[in-house]
PDB file of C-alpha atoms and ligand atoms in Angstrom:
ATOM      1  CA  UNK A   1      47.734 -17.502  21.074  1.00 44.00           C
ATOM      2  CA  UNK A   2      45.984 -18.129  17.745  1.00 46.00           C
ATOM      3  CA  UNK A   3      42.430 -19.523  17.623  1.00 46.00           C
ATOM      4  CA  UNK A   4      41.907 -23.213  17.061  1.00 43.00           C
ATOM      5  CA  UNK A   5      40.280 -24.483  13.888  1.00 43.00           C
ATOM      6  CA  UNK A   6      37.072 -25.208  15.872  1.00 43.00           C
ATOM      7  CA  UNK A   7      36.991 -21.690  17.244  1.00 44.00           C
ATOM      8  CA  UNK A   8      37.426 -20.240  13.730  1.00 35.00           C
ATOM      9  CA  UNK A   9      34.547 -22.322  12.375  1.00 35.00           C
ATOM     10  CA  UNK A  10      32.313 -21.353  15.304  1.00 41.00           C
ATOM     11  CA  UNK A  11      33.118 -17.649  14.788  1.00 36.00           C
ATOM     12  CA  UNK A  12      32.520 -17.875  11.037  1.00 36.00           C
ATOM     13  CA  UNK A  13      29.125 -19.573  11.572  1.00 33.00           C
ATOM     14  CA  UNK A  14      28.192 -16.928  14.145  1.00 34.00           C
ATOM     15  CA  UNK A  15      29.022 -14.154  11.690  1.00 32.00           C
ATOM     16  CA  UNK A  16      27.107 -15.882   8.966  1.00 34.00           C
ATOM     17  CA  UNK A  17      24.036 -16.150  11.228  1.00 32.00           C
ATOM     18  CA  UNK A  18      24.314 -12.442  12.064  1.00 31.00           C
ATOM     19  CA  UNK A  19      24.581 -11.541   8.406  1.00 34.00           C
ATOM     20  CA  UNK A  20      21.531 -13.645   7.539  1.00 33.00           C
ATOM     21  CA  UNK A  21      19.552 -12.075  10.368  1.00 34.00           C
ATOM     22  CA  UNK A  22      20.522  -8.567   9.249  1.00 34.00           C
ATOM     23  CA  UNK A  23      19.428  -9.483   5.707  1.00 32.00           C
ATOM     24  CA  UNK A  24      16.039 -10.651   6.921  1.00 32.00           C
ATOM     25  CA  UNK A  25      15.560  -7.470   8.885  1.00 31.00           C
ATOM     26  CA  UNK A  26      16.352  -5.377   5.824  1.00 31.00           C
ATOM     27  CA  UNK A  27      13.709  -7.281   3.835  1.00 30.00           C
ATOM     28  CA  UNK A  28      10.987  -7.045   6.433  1.00 31.00           C
ATOM     29  CA  UNK A  29       7.766  -5.081   5.715  1.00 34.00           C
ATOM     30  CA  UNK A  30       6.015  -5.695   2.464  1.00 37.00           C
ATOM     31  CA  UNK A  31       9.268  -6.096   0.561  1.00 33.00           C
ATOM     32  CA  UNK A  32       7.927  -4.197  -2.404  1.00 39.00           C
ATOM     33  CA  UNK A  33       8.250  -0.768  -3.879  1.00 39.00           C
ATOM     34  CA  UNK A  34       8.595   1.948  -1.285  1.00 43.00           C
ATOM     35  CA  UNK A  35       8.488  -0.564   1.544  1.00 37.00           C
ATOM     36  CA  UNK A  36       5.509   1.317   2.938  1.00 42.00           C
ATOM     37  CA  UNK A  37       3.380  -1.049   4.901  1.00 42.00           C
ATOM     38  CA  UNK A  38      -0.247  -0.405   5.092  1.00 56.00           C
ATOM     39  CA  UNK A  39      -2.943  -1.806   7.269  1.00 63.00           C
ATOM     40  CA  UNK A  40      -6.065  -3.247   5.676  1.00 69.00           C
ATOM     41  CA  UNK A  41      -8.238  -3.518   8.753  1.00 80.00           C
ATOM     42  CA  UNK A  42     -11.464  -1.570   9.070  1.00 89.00           C
ATOM     43  CA  UNK A  43     -11.122   2.217   8.751  1.00 92.00           C
ATOM     44  CA  UNK A  44     -13.384   5.192   8.551  1.00 94.00           C
ATOM     45  CA  UNK A  45     -13.312   8.713   7.119  1.00 96.00           C
ATOM     46  CA  UNK A  46     -15.725  11.632   7.248  1.00 96.00           C
ATOM     47  CA  UNK A  47     -17.827  11.597   4.066  1.00 96.00           C
ATOM     48  CA  UNK A  48     -17.237  15.326   3.793  1.00 96.00           C
ATOM     49  CA  UNK A  49     -13.509  14.648   3.117  1.00 96.00           C
ATOM     50  CA  UNK A  50     -14.296  12.673  -0.051  1.00 97.00           C
ATOM     51  CA  UNK A  51     -15.233  15.179  -2.797  1.00 97.00           C
ATOM     52  CA  UNK A  52     -17.597  14.396  -5.635  1.00 97.00           C
ATOM     53  CA  UNK A  53     -15.461  13.552  -8.692  1.00 97.00           C
ATOM     54  CA  UNK A  54     -12.445  12.895  -6.481  1.00 98.00           C
ATOM     55  CA  UNK A  55     -11.381  10.942  -3.432  1.00 98.00           C
ATOM     56  CA  UNK A  56      -9.110  10.679  -0.456  1.00 97.00           C
ATOM     57  CA  UNK A  57      -6.315   8.378   0.590  1.00 97.00           C
ATOM     58  CA  UNK A  58      -6.682   7.035   4.130  1.00 95.00           C
ATOM     59  CA  UNK A  59      -3.034   7.456   5.149  1.00 89.00           C
ATOM     60  CA  UNK A  60      -1.653   4.427   6.887  1.00 90.00           C
ATOM     61  CA  UNK A  61      -4.927   2.501   6.550  1.00 93.00           C
ATOM     62  CA  UNK A  62      -4.396   0.921   3.194  1.00 95.00           C
ATOM     63  CA  UNK A  63      -7.504   2.335   1.460  1.00 97.00           C
ATOM     64  CA  UNK A  64      -8.418   5.028  -0.965  1.00 97.00           C
ATOM     65  CA  UNK A  65     -12.076   6.168  -1.062  1.00 98.00           C
ATOM     66  CA  UNK A  66     -13.635   7.895  -4.024  1.00 98.00           C
ATOM     67  CA  UNK A  67     -16.951   9.485  -4.949  1.00 98.00           C
ATOM     68  CA  UNK A  68     -17.202   9.313  -8.741  1.00 97.00           C
ATOM     69  CA  UNK A  69     -20.771  10.653  -8.690  1.00 97.00           C
ATOM     70  CA  UNK A  70     -22.726  12.233  -5.792  1.00 96.00           C
ATOM     71  CA  UNK A  71     -23.456   9.715  -3.018  1.00 94.00           C
ATOM     72  CA  UNK A  72     -21.801   6.853  -4.924  1.00 96.00           C
ATOM     73  CA  UNK A  73     -18.728   5.900  -2.897  1.00 97.00           C
ATOM     74  CA  UNK A  74     -16.054   3.400  -3.964  1.00 98.00           C
ATOM     75  CA  UNK A  75     -13.071   2.099  -2.092  1.00 98.00           C
ATOM     76  CA  UNK A  76      -9.905   0.334  -3.133  1.00 97.00           C
ATOM     77  CA  UNK A  77      -6.700  -0.992  -1.665  1.00 97.00           C
ATOM     78  CA  UNK A  78      -3.879   1.515  -1.903  1.00 97.00           C
ATOM     79  CA  UNK A  79      -1.451  -1.192  -2.997  1.00 97.00           C
ATOM     80  CA  UNK A  80      -0.481  -0.599  -6.630  1.00 98.00           C
ATOM     81  CA  UNK A  81      -0.605  -3.850  -8.627  1.00 98.00           C
ATOM     82  CA  UNK A  82       2.492  -2.789 -10.675  1.00 98.00           C
ATOM     83  CA  UNK A  83       5.175  -3.122  -7.967  1.00 97.00           C
ATOM     84  CA  UNK A  84       3.422  -2.708  -4.641  1.00 96.00           C
ATOM     85  CA  UNK A  85       3.825   0.946  -3.855  1.00 97.00           C
ATOM     86  CA  UNK A  86       0.914   2.712  -2.170  1.00 97.00           C
ATOM     87  CA  UNK A  87      -1.061   5.123  -4.245  1.00 97.00           C
ATOM     88  CA  UNK A  88      -0.792   8.559  -2.789  1.00 96.00           C
ATOM     89  CA  UNK A  89      -3.168  11.012  -4.353  1.00 97.00           C
ATOM     90  CA  UNK A  90      -6.480  11.475  -6.163  1.00 98.00           C
ATOM     91  CA  UNK A  91      -6.414  14.159  -8.823  1.00 97.00           C
ATOM     92  CA  UNK A  92      -8.381  14.906 -12.019  1.00 96.00           C
ATOM     93  CA  UNK A  93     -10.522  11.812 -11.749  1.00 95.00           C
ATOM     94  CA  UNK A  94      -7.682   9.348 -11.213  1.00 98.00           C
ATOM     95  CA  UNK A  95      -5.892   7.697  -8.370  1.00 98.00           C
ATOM     96  CA  UNK A  96      -2.133   8.166  -8.718  1.00 98.00           C
ATOM     97  CA  UNK A  97       0.769   5.903  -7.844  1.00 98.00           C
ATOM     98  CA  UNK A  98       3.891   7.974  -7.169  1.00 97.00           C
ATOM     99  CA  UNK A  99       6.431   5.234  -7.998  1.00 97.00           C
ATOM    100  CA  UNK A 100       5.987   4.886 -11.756  1.00 97.00           C
ATOM    101  CA  UNK A 101       2.999   7.208 -12.355  1.00 97.00           C
ATOM    102  CA  UNK A 102       0.296   4.652 -12.927  1.00 98.00           C
ATOM    103  CA  UNK A 103      -3.187   6.134 -12.854  1.00 98.00           C
ATOM    104  CA  UNK A 104      -6.379   4.330 -11.892  1.00 98.00           C
ATOM    105  CA  UNK A 105      -9.971   5.452 -12.586  1.00 98.00           C
ATOM    106  CA  UNK A 106     -11.908   6.615  -9.474  1.00 98.00           C
ATOM    107  CA  UNK A 107     -15.063   4.917 -10.719  1.00 98.00           C
ATOM    108  CA  UNK A 108     -13.780   1.343 -10.696  1.00 98.00           C
ATOM    109  CA  UNK A 109     -10.070   1.329  -9.942  1.00 98.00           C
ATOM    110  CA  UNK A 110      -9.214   0.147 -13.461  1.00 98.00           C
ATOM    111  CA  UNK A 111      -6.024   1.260 -15.177  1.00 98.00           C
ATOM    112  CA  UNK A 112      -6.136   4.663 -16.853  1.00 98.00           C
ATOM    113  CA  UNK A 113      -2.438   4.827 -17.470  1.00 97.00           C
ATOM    114  CA  UNK A 114       0.340   2.220 -17.024  1.00 93.00           C
ATOM    115  CA  UNK A 115       2.775   0.793 -16.425  1.00 97.00           C
ATOM    116  CA  UNK A 116       0.278  -1.082 -14.199  1.00 97.00           C
ATOM    117  CA  UNK A 117      -1.653  -3.611 -16.263  1.00 98.00           C
ATOM    118  CA  UNK A 118      -4.325  -4.469 -13.695  1.00 98.00           C
ATOM    119  CA  UNK A 119      -6.487  -2.284 -11.524  1.00 98.00           C
ATOM    120  CA  UNK A 120      -6.652  -1.654  -7.828  1.00 98.00           C
ATOM    121  CA  UNK A 121      -8.332  -4.244  -5.620  1.00 97.00           C
ATOM    122  CA  UNK A 122     -11.815  -3.201  -4.607  1.00 97.00           C
ATOM    123  CA  UNK A 123     -12.692  -2.756  -0.945  1.00 97.00           C
ATOM    124  CA  UNK A 124     -16.085  -2.392   0.724  1.00 96.00           C
ATOM    125  CA  UNK A 125     -17.370   1.020   1.703  1.00 97.00           C
ATOM    126  CA  UNK A 126     -20.617   1.688   3.615  1.00 96.00           C
ATOM    127  CA  UNK A 127     -22.188   4.953   4.735  1.00 95.00           C
ATOM    128  CA  UNK A 128     -22.629   5.228   8.486  1.00 92.00           C
ATOM    129  CA  UNK A 129     -24.260   8.568   9.259  1.00 93.00           C
ATOM    130  CA  UNK A 130     -21.720  11.246   8.223  1.00 95.00           C
ATOM    131  CA  UNK A 131     -18.849   8.721   8.093  1.00 95.00           C
ATOM    132  CA  UNK A 132     -17.742   6.126   5.580  1.00 96.00           C
ATOM    133  CA  UNK A 133     -16.664   2.742   6.886  1.00 96.00           C
ATOM    134  CA  UNK A 134     -14.135   0.860   4.788  1.00 96.00           C
ATOM    135  CA  UNK A 135     -13.021  -2.751   4.990  1.00 94.00           C
ATOM    136  CA  UNK A 136     -11.387  -5.314   2.783  1.00 91.00           C
TER     137      UNK A 136
HETATM  138  S1  FES B  15       4.366   0.580  -8.248  1.00 79.69           S
HETATM  139 FE1  FES B  15       2.728   1.846  -8.865  1.00 79.69          FE
HETATM  140  S2  FES B  15       3.233   2.413 -10.882  1.00 79.69           S
HETATM  141 FE2  FES B  15       4.857   1.124 -10.301  1.00 79.69          FE
END
């Protein structure tokens, strides 16, 4: 027995809904760059892990903390303004985005090398004993 016209339409609509749902699932997350989602809630790191003239990425927390000069801490969002990847390293005085190799200055998050045309978004960092507390 072949399906009726009504059954065919119902099946087609059901498949279309499934396809749409699958598409939305594939696009979940931040929908940019690596698709790495990062939290931007409060976070902390031991001050001893943030070297003078360098910094540290708080993996999975959405922040990078730097210490351009002794006792002067800075914090930024890890989200690269170029295409939304997360910066992944601090080396030679710059914060590095692995996707297209943009570099940002540790002192203020400004662009040191493109393709990014704007700097990293600043975050708040406070010293709490031997720890650094970071928040948006
Ligand atoms: S997303 Fe960071 S350089 Fe392109």
